[in-house]
Amino acid sequence: MFAVKGLNVSTDKLKVETEHGSVLATPMPRTVAAGEEGAAPKPKPKKRKRAGRSNHTDVNLENVADLWEKVIEGGDNKARKAREDAKKEAHKAKKQKTEATENQPEGTTAAAEAAEAATLKPATTLKDKKKKIKADKKAAADATTTESKPSAPTPAPAPAAPKLTPLQAAMREKLISARFRHLNETLYTRPSKEAFSLFSDSPEMFTEYHEGFRRQVDVWPENPVNGYIADIKTRGKLRNAPRTRPGDGTSEGTKYPLPRDRNGLCTIADLGCGDAKLAEALVPLKRKLGIEVKSYDLQDGGKPELITRADIANLPLKEGSVDVAIFCLALMGTNWIDFVEEAYRVLRWKGELWVAEIKSRFVDPTKQGGKKGGPGNVVSHSVGNRRKPGAASGGPVGKKDKAKMKEEEEAEEEQQLAVHVDGVELRKQETDVTAFVEALRKRGFLLQREYGHGAVDMDNKMFVKMHFVKAVPAIKGKCADLKKEALKTTQTDAKGRPIKTPKFIDAADGEASFNENALLKPCVYKIR
Ligand code: SAH
């Protein structure tokens, strides 16, 4: 015959091969173990022939090309095309995978996955092929999408939404307000021990509380802490008292120097300092003014250098170690009287106590209609005071009644809240601080003479400011035990003359025992 380049195939051999065809047409020969009969002689055919094909084809000029493909390349046109397609697709997919991987730094993208699948599993059946083509198309599409922004920088992993939509922002505001309101109520309606452990367990609550508090302060016409900062600056510069008699003028307390210890230092304790606005304003001036500011709150708010974490009912301060104690809106907690008694303990004799509170918190038990049960029941907007619907009929409180009650409570609360936030004092609620002043007198505090009428400052629409001095022995509370000792101390006025102490009244004398803590109503804030 003729020689085919690179291959020495004789027609004889081709004939032999056609004989093998019948062997090849049968199912795959079973594996024969070495030594087994018939194991050796038959050489394993190199190419697989398709079953069902005629094996009796002679090679001639016309069919040589076909036979070449069929026998040597092992497939017909269709099969070859399929293989070629598969090869192309695998190549294409590989290329796409590389591109996709280059553009997708992290993880396996859909494109890469599809490409990988295509590379690893060339299509064998039509079904497989279709699947593969589909996957390839998807891969290509994905890769294109990725490719369309080749120069885009790698996106940061899961970035927080950079800008909130107006709706999201409004919802966030509501959430902050709601959290603040809840925490605020908690502080006002529980004993400080509970508040202390609550904030100790969850310090983030403190941050939440102050975020809300700051928002409230922003809408107030005046922040009392600013007044205190100004007063300290003014009085801190004075060294000598004026020649006039104390209390001659009105609100002239700022003409008097700050109380100081023997070394001329004035130690100021800001009790319930919040985010230590007072300390922040005054610490830079401490040398100039000769002051030291100590700040205490339930949490240090991330400012441990300024704020000491403590329950102000239990201060880490020595007796008589403070010259000025300040409660600026800090008489929260159902045991606020304990705070006052603690202030008495840490203040030195003639030390000053400054109190700023929201006007509408003050309750005068003697002017609440003289109801049975005494002043302990007087917190007027307390829900518990209202008669429950259904109670008259003696029947149980139904669902409708409950809903109505809730509605009423909310309406009433709204009215109360308007007082605080809008700075609108309800006319019917004349602020009367008499009972409060009396409770403090029993704890050894007198209104400060130097301030005259201004010792109770009602000028502000929302707040009352009061100036007390530790000038008499406590006759009630934990410091009453110290009264004998205190009485030994000779009290003198600015000119060194002995001060007449008021007649000592025993706490039990002619007094109905009631919870004085109820003299200040809890204060809740309106949500904007
Ligand atoms: N005096 C600050 C903050 C007023 S808000 C100002 O005027 O800006 C009242 C603060 O009193 C809150 O920070 C609250 O945490 C704190 N407070 C309430 N009860 C307290 C307690 N028992 N011990 C310490 N701080 C208390």
XYZ file of C-alpha atoms and ligand atoms in Angstrom:
554
model
C 0.000 0.000 0.000
C 1.360 3.416 0.901
C 3.061 4.687 3.962
C 1.209 6.962 6.263
C 3.542 9.512 7.721
C 4.621 8.689 11.254
C 2.895 5.380 11.311
C 3.783 2.051 9.841
C 0.508 0.393 9.255
C 0.273 -2.445 6.817
C -2.940 -3.632 5.315
C -2.265 -6.980 6.983
C -2.207 -5.379 10.278
C -5.318 -3.507 9.475
C -6.962 -6.775 8.747
C -5.728 -8.144 12.016
C -7.183 -5.174 13.662
C -10.548 -5.814 12.033
C -10.429 -9.239 13.633
C -9.942 -7.575 16.918
C -12.929 -5.537 16.153
C -15.158 -8.379 17.193
C -13.332 -8.534 20.464
C -13.697 -4.829 20.850
C -17.334 -5.042 19.986
C -17.896 -7.212 23.008
C -18.101 -5.669 26.492
C -14.866 -4.752 28.185
C -12.812 -7.861 28.854
C -12.794 -8.898 32.409
C -9.573 -8.347 34.208
C -7.454 -11.429 34.176
C -5.165 -12.146 36.973
C -1.531 -12.936 36.239
C -0.953 -16.636 35.690
C -4.564 -17.228 34.991
C -5.394 -19.067 31.862
C -5.412 -16.779 28.876
C -3.815 -13.974 30.804
C -0.747 -13.472 28.693
C -1.172 -13.642 24.988
C -3.731 -11.038 23.935
C -2.305 -7.510 23.810
C -4.642 -4.970 25.192
C -6.075 -2.875 22.407
C -4.912 0.720 22.515
C -8.000 2.264 21.002
C -11.536 1.674 21.863
C -13.898 1.036 19.066
C -17.489 1.951 19.144
C -19.816 -0.925 19.580
C -22.204 -1.840 16.830
C -19.966 -0.571 14.063
C -18.946 -2.676 11.123
C -15.430 -3.914 11.638
C -15.016 -5.309 8.178
C -13.930 -2.211 6.345
C -11.090 -2.391 3.973
C -8.814 0.552 3.728
C -8.755 2.261 0.386
C -8.063 5.687 -0.972
C -11.596 6.819 -0.421
C -12.032 5.738 3.148
C -8.543 6.180 4.483
C -9.216 9.618 5.867
C -12.367 8.433 7.577
C -10.665 5.396 8.915
C -7.823 7.520 10.176
C -10.177 9.550 12.166
C -12.230 6.608 13.229
C -9.479 4.199 14.100
C -6.458 6.283 14.914
C -8.172 9.298 16.429
C -10.851 7.079 17.870
C -14.032 8.831 16.824
C -16.254 9.975 14.067
C -16.828 13.571 13.060
C -19.598 14.085 15.530
C -17.638 12.693 18.388
C -14.594 14.635 17.389
C -16.580 17.810 17.182
C -18.010 17.190 20.591
C -14.554 16.647 21.970
C -13.254 19.720 20.258
C -16.169 21.699 21.675
C -15.491 20.359 25.092
C -11.838 21.280 24.771
C -12.706 24.776 23.613
C -15.205 25.215 26.358
C -12.803 23.991 28.968
C -10.210 26.387 27.651
C -12.666 29.244 27.600
C -13.872 28.446 31.086
C -10.304 28.225 32.330
C -9.606 31.631 30.867
C -12.718 33.049 32.472
C -11.792 31.508 35.762
C -8.420 33.172 35.677
C -9.984 36.500 34.864
C -12.660 36.109 37.458
C -10.133 35.112 40.081
C -8.015 38.111 39.242
C -10.964 40.416 39.749
C -12.383 38.718 42.793
C -9.834 38.649 45.527
C -11.796 36.800 48.102
C -13.778 33.622 47.941
C -14.785 31.620 44.963
C -17.094 33.490 42.694
C -19.929 31.909 40.810
C -17.962 32.459 37.641
C -14.888 30.765 38.971
C -16.949 27.937 40.369
C -18.639 27.350 37.083
C -15.358 27.578 35.231
C -13.761 25.165 37.619
C -16.570 22.715 37.170
C -16.211 23.023 33.436
C -12.455 22.428 33.563
C -12.639 19.477 35.835
C -15.512 17.742 34.089
C -15.449 17.923 30.357
C -18.847 17.222 28.861
C -19.328 13.628 28.046
C -23.033 13.279 27.344
C -25.293 15.709 25.586
C -27.042 16.418 28.843
C -23.752 17.111 30.552
C -22.690 19.266 27.714
C -25.862 21.327 27.808
C -25.403 21.768 31.518
C -21.842 22.762 31.007
C -22.676 25.247 28.297
C -25.279 26.775 30.564
C -22.742 26.987 33.375
C -20.211 28.462 30.991
C -22.654 31.098 29.862
C -23.359 32.004 33.461
C -19.673 32.068 34.201
C -19.052 34.289 31.239
C -21.851 36.628 32.265
C -20.559 36.810 35.809
C -17.050 37.314 34.616
C -18.240 40.100 32.355
C -19.965 41.777 35.232
C -16.800 41.561 37.219
C -14.742 42.641 34.291
C -16.922 45.646 33.672
C -15.398 47.294 36.732
C -11.840 46.131 36.590
C -10.390 49.256 38.089
C -12.835 49.402 40.991
C -11.051 49.122 44.337
C -11.607 46.058 46.446
C -14.761 46.665 48.475
C -14.303 46.703 52.234
C -15.812 43.661 53.922
C -19.405 44.234 55.055
C -19.177 47.986 55.473
C -21.773 49.703 57.655
C -24.375 51.643 55.713
C -22.588 54.931 55.150
C -25.700 57.039 55.070
C -29.047 56.339 56.620
C -32.161 57.028 54.676
C -34.442 59.631 56.276
C -36.695 56.823 57.459
C -33.800 54.892 58.970
C -32.493 58.034 60.643
C -35.927 58.757 62.086
C -36.215 55.202 63.366
C -32.771 55.419 64.934
C -33.762 58.632 66.689
C -36.898 56.979 67.993
C -34.930 54.057 69.251
C -32.446 56.254 71.094
C -35.306 58.228 72.625
C -37.108 55.075 73.645
C -33.981 53.625 75.251
C -33.313 56.881 77.052
C -36.857 57.084 78.313
C -36.719 53.548 79.595
C -33.382 54.005 81.370
C -34.458 57.347 82.742
C -37.549 55.836 84.265
C -35.499 53.007 85.670
C -33.176 55.456 87.396
C -36.070 57.425 88.859
C -38.154 54.508 89.998
C -35.617 52.176 91.584
C -33.272 52.380 94.532
C -29.761 53.420 93.567
C -28.342 50.029 94.506
C -30.261 48.508 91.611
C -29.258 51.248 89.217
C -25.637 50.800 90.228
C -25.614 47.082 89.512
C -27.603 47.593 86.313
C -25.033 50.014 84.941
C -22.176 47.872 86.241
C -23.487 44.883 84.322
C -24.221 46.838 81.168
C -21.962 49.893 80.891
C -23.230 50.535 77.363
C -26.538 51.562 78.941
C -24.796 54.496 80.518
C -23.645 55.672 77.110
C -27.151 55.221 75.756
C -28.597 57.148 78.657
C -26.284 60.075 78.178
C -26.789 60.171 74.454
C -30.489 60.674 75.161
C -29.816 63.062 78.029
C -27.690 65.313 75.836
C -30.515 65.481 73.307
C -32.843 66.616 76.065
C -30.420 69.229 77.311
C -30.112 70.584 73.779
C -33.766 71.625 73.777
C -33.719 73.185 77.236
C -33.573 76.949 77.416
C -30.805 76.663 79.985
C -28.581 73.970 81.391
C -28.122 74.434 85.145
C -24.634 72.976 85.049
C -23.504 76.026 83.073
C -24.738 78.282 85.875
C -22.645 76.301 88.373
C -19.561 76.549 86.214
C -20.011 80.316 86.003
C -20.575 80.602 89.764
C -17.436 78.634 90.577
C -15.404 80.786 88.238
C -16.750 83.956 89.838
C -16.507 82.856 93.441
C -13.225 81.055 92.893
C -11.544 84.379 92.175
C -12.775 85.998 95.388
C -10.732 85.801 98.524
C -12.588 88.114 100.876
C -16.238 88.328 101.811
C -17.973 91.695 101.204
C -18.544 93.982 104.192
C -22.318 93.899 103.824
C -24.352 91.570 105.970
C -25.012 88.232 104.341
C -28.428 88.054 102.739
C -28.855 91.807 102.439
C -29.120 91.762 98.711
C -30.904 89.346 96.487
C -29.157 86.385 94.965
C -25.843 87.842 95.987
C -24.244 84.605 97.006
C -21.844 84.894 94.139
C -20.205 87.835 95.949
C -18.897 85.424 98.561
C -15.744 83.401 98.150
C -15.926 79.653 97.860
C -15.549 77.758 101.141
C -11.993 76.504 101.477
C -9.999 74.265 103.767
C -7.048 75.441 105.891
C -4.760 75.208 102.923
C -7.005 77.417 100.845
C -8.189 74.605 98.611
C -11.840 74.217 97.679
C -12.765 70.598 97.021
C -15.878 70.319 94.879
C -17.743 67.013 94.574
C -20.022 66.750 91.557
C -22.398 64.009 92.610
C -24.144 62.347 89.657
C -21.863 64.194 87.266
C -23.097 62.644 84.023
C -20.445 63.140 81.398
C -18.492 65.460 83.731
C -19.221 68.696 81.953
C -18.445 70.615 85.109
C -15.060 68.973 85.640
C -14.126 69.347 82.001
C -14.778 73.072 82.156
C -13.009 73.633 85.459
C -10.070 71.259 85.618
C -7.976 73.488 83.323
C -8.604 76.348 85.768
C -7.966 74.440 88.952
C -4.718 76.193 89.835
C -6.012 79.608 89.010
C -9.154 79.076 91.070
C -7.579 76.967 93.809
C -10.071 74.173 93.373
C -10.207 70.447 92.997
C -13.135 68.797 91.246
C -14.152 65.243 92.053
C -16.862 63.692 89.911
C -18.964 60.623 90.667
C -21.460 58.671 88.644
C -22.749 55.165 88.074
C -20.240 54.706 85.276
C -17.076 56.508 84.296
C -18.405 56.991 80.758
C -14.959 56.327 79.288
C -13.418 59.162 81.322
C -11.839 57.380 84.296
C -9.382 60.227 84.768
C -12.326 62.522 85.554
C -15.125 60.310 86.825
C -15.122 57.856 89.706
C -17.679 55.112 89.454
C -19.799 55.087 92.598
C -23.307 55.075 93.963
C -23.664 58.554 95.433
C -25.436 57.004 98.395
C -22.064 55.480 99.236
C -19.173 57.674 98.290
C -15.510 56.693 98.503
C -14.779 59.926 100.382
C -13.746 60.660 103.918
C -16.049 62.436 106.323
C -15.702 66.179 106.152
C -13.376 66.086 103.144
C -15.479 68.179 100.749
C -16.188 71.933 100.655
C -18.938 72.039 98.011
C -21.237 69.175 97.035
C -23.390 69.496 93.927
C -26.502 67.583 92.905
C -27.260 68.878 89.466
C -30.414 67.027 88.384
C -28.965 64.001 90.114
C -31.474 63.245 92.863
C -32.695 60.247 90.986
C -33.419 56.947 92.643
C -36.164 56.264 95.116
C -33.649 56.688 97.928
C -32.444 60.180 97.023
C -32.603 61.123 100.720
C -29.674 58.757 101.215
C -27.723 60.899 98.764
C -28.432 63.968 100.847
C -27.331 62.208 104.019
C -24.172 61.032 102.313
C -23.454 64.580 101.167
C -23.776 65.674 104.781
C -21.263 63.056 105.850
C -18.603 64.033 103.305
C -19.054 67.797 103.639
C -17.074 69.673 106.195
C -18.875 71.906 108.660
C -20.136 74.993 106.798
C -19.575 73.198 103.562
C -22.118 74.063 100.861
C -24.683 71.907 99.142
C -26.027 73.050 95.780
C -29.132 71.413 94.367
C -30.701 71.897 90.954
C -33.894 70.017 90.261
C -36.771 70.087 87.848
C -39.566 72.217 89.281
C -42.403 69.849 88.648
C -40.758 67.126 90.693
C -41.526 68.886 93.961
C -44.485 67.713 95.933
C -45.893 69.305 99.051
C -47.590 66.582 101.064
C -49.541 69.042 103.162
C -51.298 70.415 100.079
C -52.426 67.202 98.471
C -55.980 67.172 99.840
C -54.990 65.548 103.126
C -55.877 62.087 102.002
C -55.679 59.141 104.273
C -52.414 57.278 104.166
C -50.341 60.457 104.389
C -47.904 62.007 102.028
C -46.432 58.674 101.027
C -49.194 58.434 98.431
C -48.815 61.792 96.895
C -46.906 61.178 93.739
C -49.779 62.530 91.706
C -49.035 61.135 88.303
C -48.375 57.721 89.657
C -50.537 55.257 87.779
C -51.344 53.395 90.948
C -53.360 56.315 92.333
C -56.033 56.100 89.737
C -59.130 54.080 90.413
C -59.273 51.134 88.151
C -62.258 50.907 85.807
C -64.429 48.004 86.744
C -63.568 48.414 90.394
C -66.867 50.188 91.114
C -68.931 47.280 89.855
C -66.661 44.959 91.727
C -66.098 42.996 88.549
C -62.744 42.084 87.079
C -60.903 44.537 84.883
C -61.681 43.629 81.301
C -59.488 43.914 78.239
C -61.290 47.057 77.067
C -60.891 48.657 80.476
C -57.223 47.891 80.493
C -56.760 49.446 77.081
C -58.688 52.532 78.182
C -56.614 52.791 81.329
C -53.441 52.613 79.317
C -54.676 55.306 76.990
C -55.539 57.559 79.912
C -52.203 56.945 81.528
C -50.404 57.861 78.376
C -52.429 61.035 77.942
C -51.698 62.071 81.486
C -48.081 61.237 81.130
C -47.876 63.317 77.964
C -49.211 66.276 79.886
C -46.676 65.761 82.620
C -43.902 65.379 80.137
C -44.736 68.594 78.367
C -43.788 70.366 81.548
C -40.245 69.155 81.449
C -39.348 69.344 77.872
C -41.229 72.307 76.626
C -40.410 74.379 79.643
C -44.101 75.011 80.192
C -44.973 74.961 83.818
C -48.493 73.762 84.448
C -50.266 76.565 86.268
C -52.022 74.269 88.667
C -48.661 72.950 89.809
C -47.185 75.781 91.803
C -43.739 74.745 92.784
C -43.531 74.398 96.497
C -40.203 73.386 97.878
C -41.100 73.838 101.546
C -41.339 70.146 102.354
C -38.113 69.483 100.550
C -36.293 72.223 102.410
C -37.662 70.874 105.657
C -36.468 67.349 104.870
C -32.998 68.738 104.260
C -33.071 70.761 107.434
C -33.617 67.556 109.356
C -30.511 66.227 107.635
C -28.515 69.210 108.883
C -28.766 71.580 105.924
C -29.999 75.160 106.085
C -30.696 77.485 103.223
C -27.578 79.550 102.767
C -27.827 82.988 104.372
C -25.399 84.529 101.925
C -27.850 83.959 99.116
C -30.728 85.649 100.930
C -33.921 85.133 98.978
C -31.854 83.711 96.186
C -31.123 80.659 98.303
C -34.143 79.242 96.517
C -33.847 80.434 92.969
C -37.071 80.062 90.970
C -36.082 82.359 88.118
C -35.723 79.583 85.645
C -38.898 78.196 84.073
C -37.863 74.616 84.408
C -35.486 74.359 87.306
C -35.217 75.290 90.949
C -31.772 76.005 92.269
C -31.154 75.847 95.990
C -28.135 76.700 98.091
C -27.730 74.971 101.425
C -25.025 74.940 103.994
C -24.115 72.220 106.444
C -24.874 74.334 109.432
C -26.917 72.281 111.879
C -26.720 68.800 113.252
C -28.738 66.189 111.442
C -31.686 65.062 113.461
C -32.853 62.422 111.101
C -31.221 59.783 109.001
C -27.849 58.149 109.203
C -26.014 61.321 110.217
C -28.328 61.966 113.146
C -26.097 59.640 115.127
C -23.341 62.140 114.728
C -25.408 64.981 116.157
C -23.884 64.973 119.614
C -20.447 65.219 118.201
C -21.540 67.917 115.785
C -23.119 69.922 118.552
C -19.761 70.187 120.252
C -18.479 72.164 117.319
C -18.906 75.882 117.756
C -20.547 77.348 114.713
C -19.473 80.807 113.695
C -20.525 83.237 111.020
C -18.247 85.090 108.588
C -17.138 87.425 111.387
C -16.380 84.590 113.756
C -19.438 85.143 115.968
C -21.249 82.046 117.195
C -24.284 81.125 115.114
C -27.508 80.399 116.928
C -28.603 76.914 115.973
C -32.333 76.399 115.657
C -34.101 74.639 118.444
C -33.349 70.982 118.293
C -36.407 69.035 117.278
C -36.483 65.354 117.741
C -37.335 63.567 114.570
C -40.110 61.615 116.198
C -41.766 64.722 117.675
C -45.277 65.243 116.394
C -44.473 63.960 112.977
C -46.326 61.428 110.942
C -43.776 58.993 109.664
C -43.867 58.997 105.897
C -41.455 58.241 103.173
C -39.727 61.530 102.487
C -38.323 60.094 99.312
C -41.789 60.677 97.867
C -41.244 64.435 98.160
C -39.660 64.319 94.753
C -41.674 62.816 91.972
C -39.978 60.686 89.405
C -39.400 62.614 86.262
C -39.843 61.171 82.823
C -39.114 62.835 79.542
C -41.164 63.292 76.476
C -39.917 61.607 73.362
C -39.546 63.883 70.380
N -25.081 66.460 86.645
C -24.999 66.154 85.237
C -25.802 64.931 84.838
C -27.242 64.961 85.160
S -28.099 63.474 84.701
C -25.455 67.351 84.428
O -26.193 68.176 84.942
O -25.075 67.445 83.277
C -28.166 62.676 86.243
C -26.946 61.818 86.509
O -27.051 61.298 87.816
C -26.832 60.646 85.587
O -25.607 60.653 84.971
C -26.982 59.457 86.496
O -26.217 58.370 86.083
C -26.511 60.010 87.801
N -26.975 59.254 88.951
C -28.245 58.955 89.278
N -28.279 58.197 90.381
C -26.982 58.004 90.755
C -26.356 57.295 91.816
N -27.073 56.634 92.715
N -25.027 57.312 91.892
C -24.290 57.980 90.974
N -24.820 58.664 89.968
C -26.160 58.683 89.844
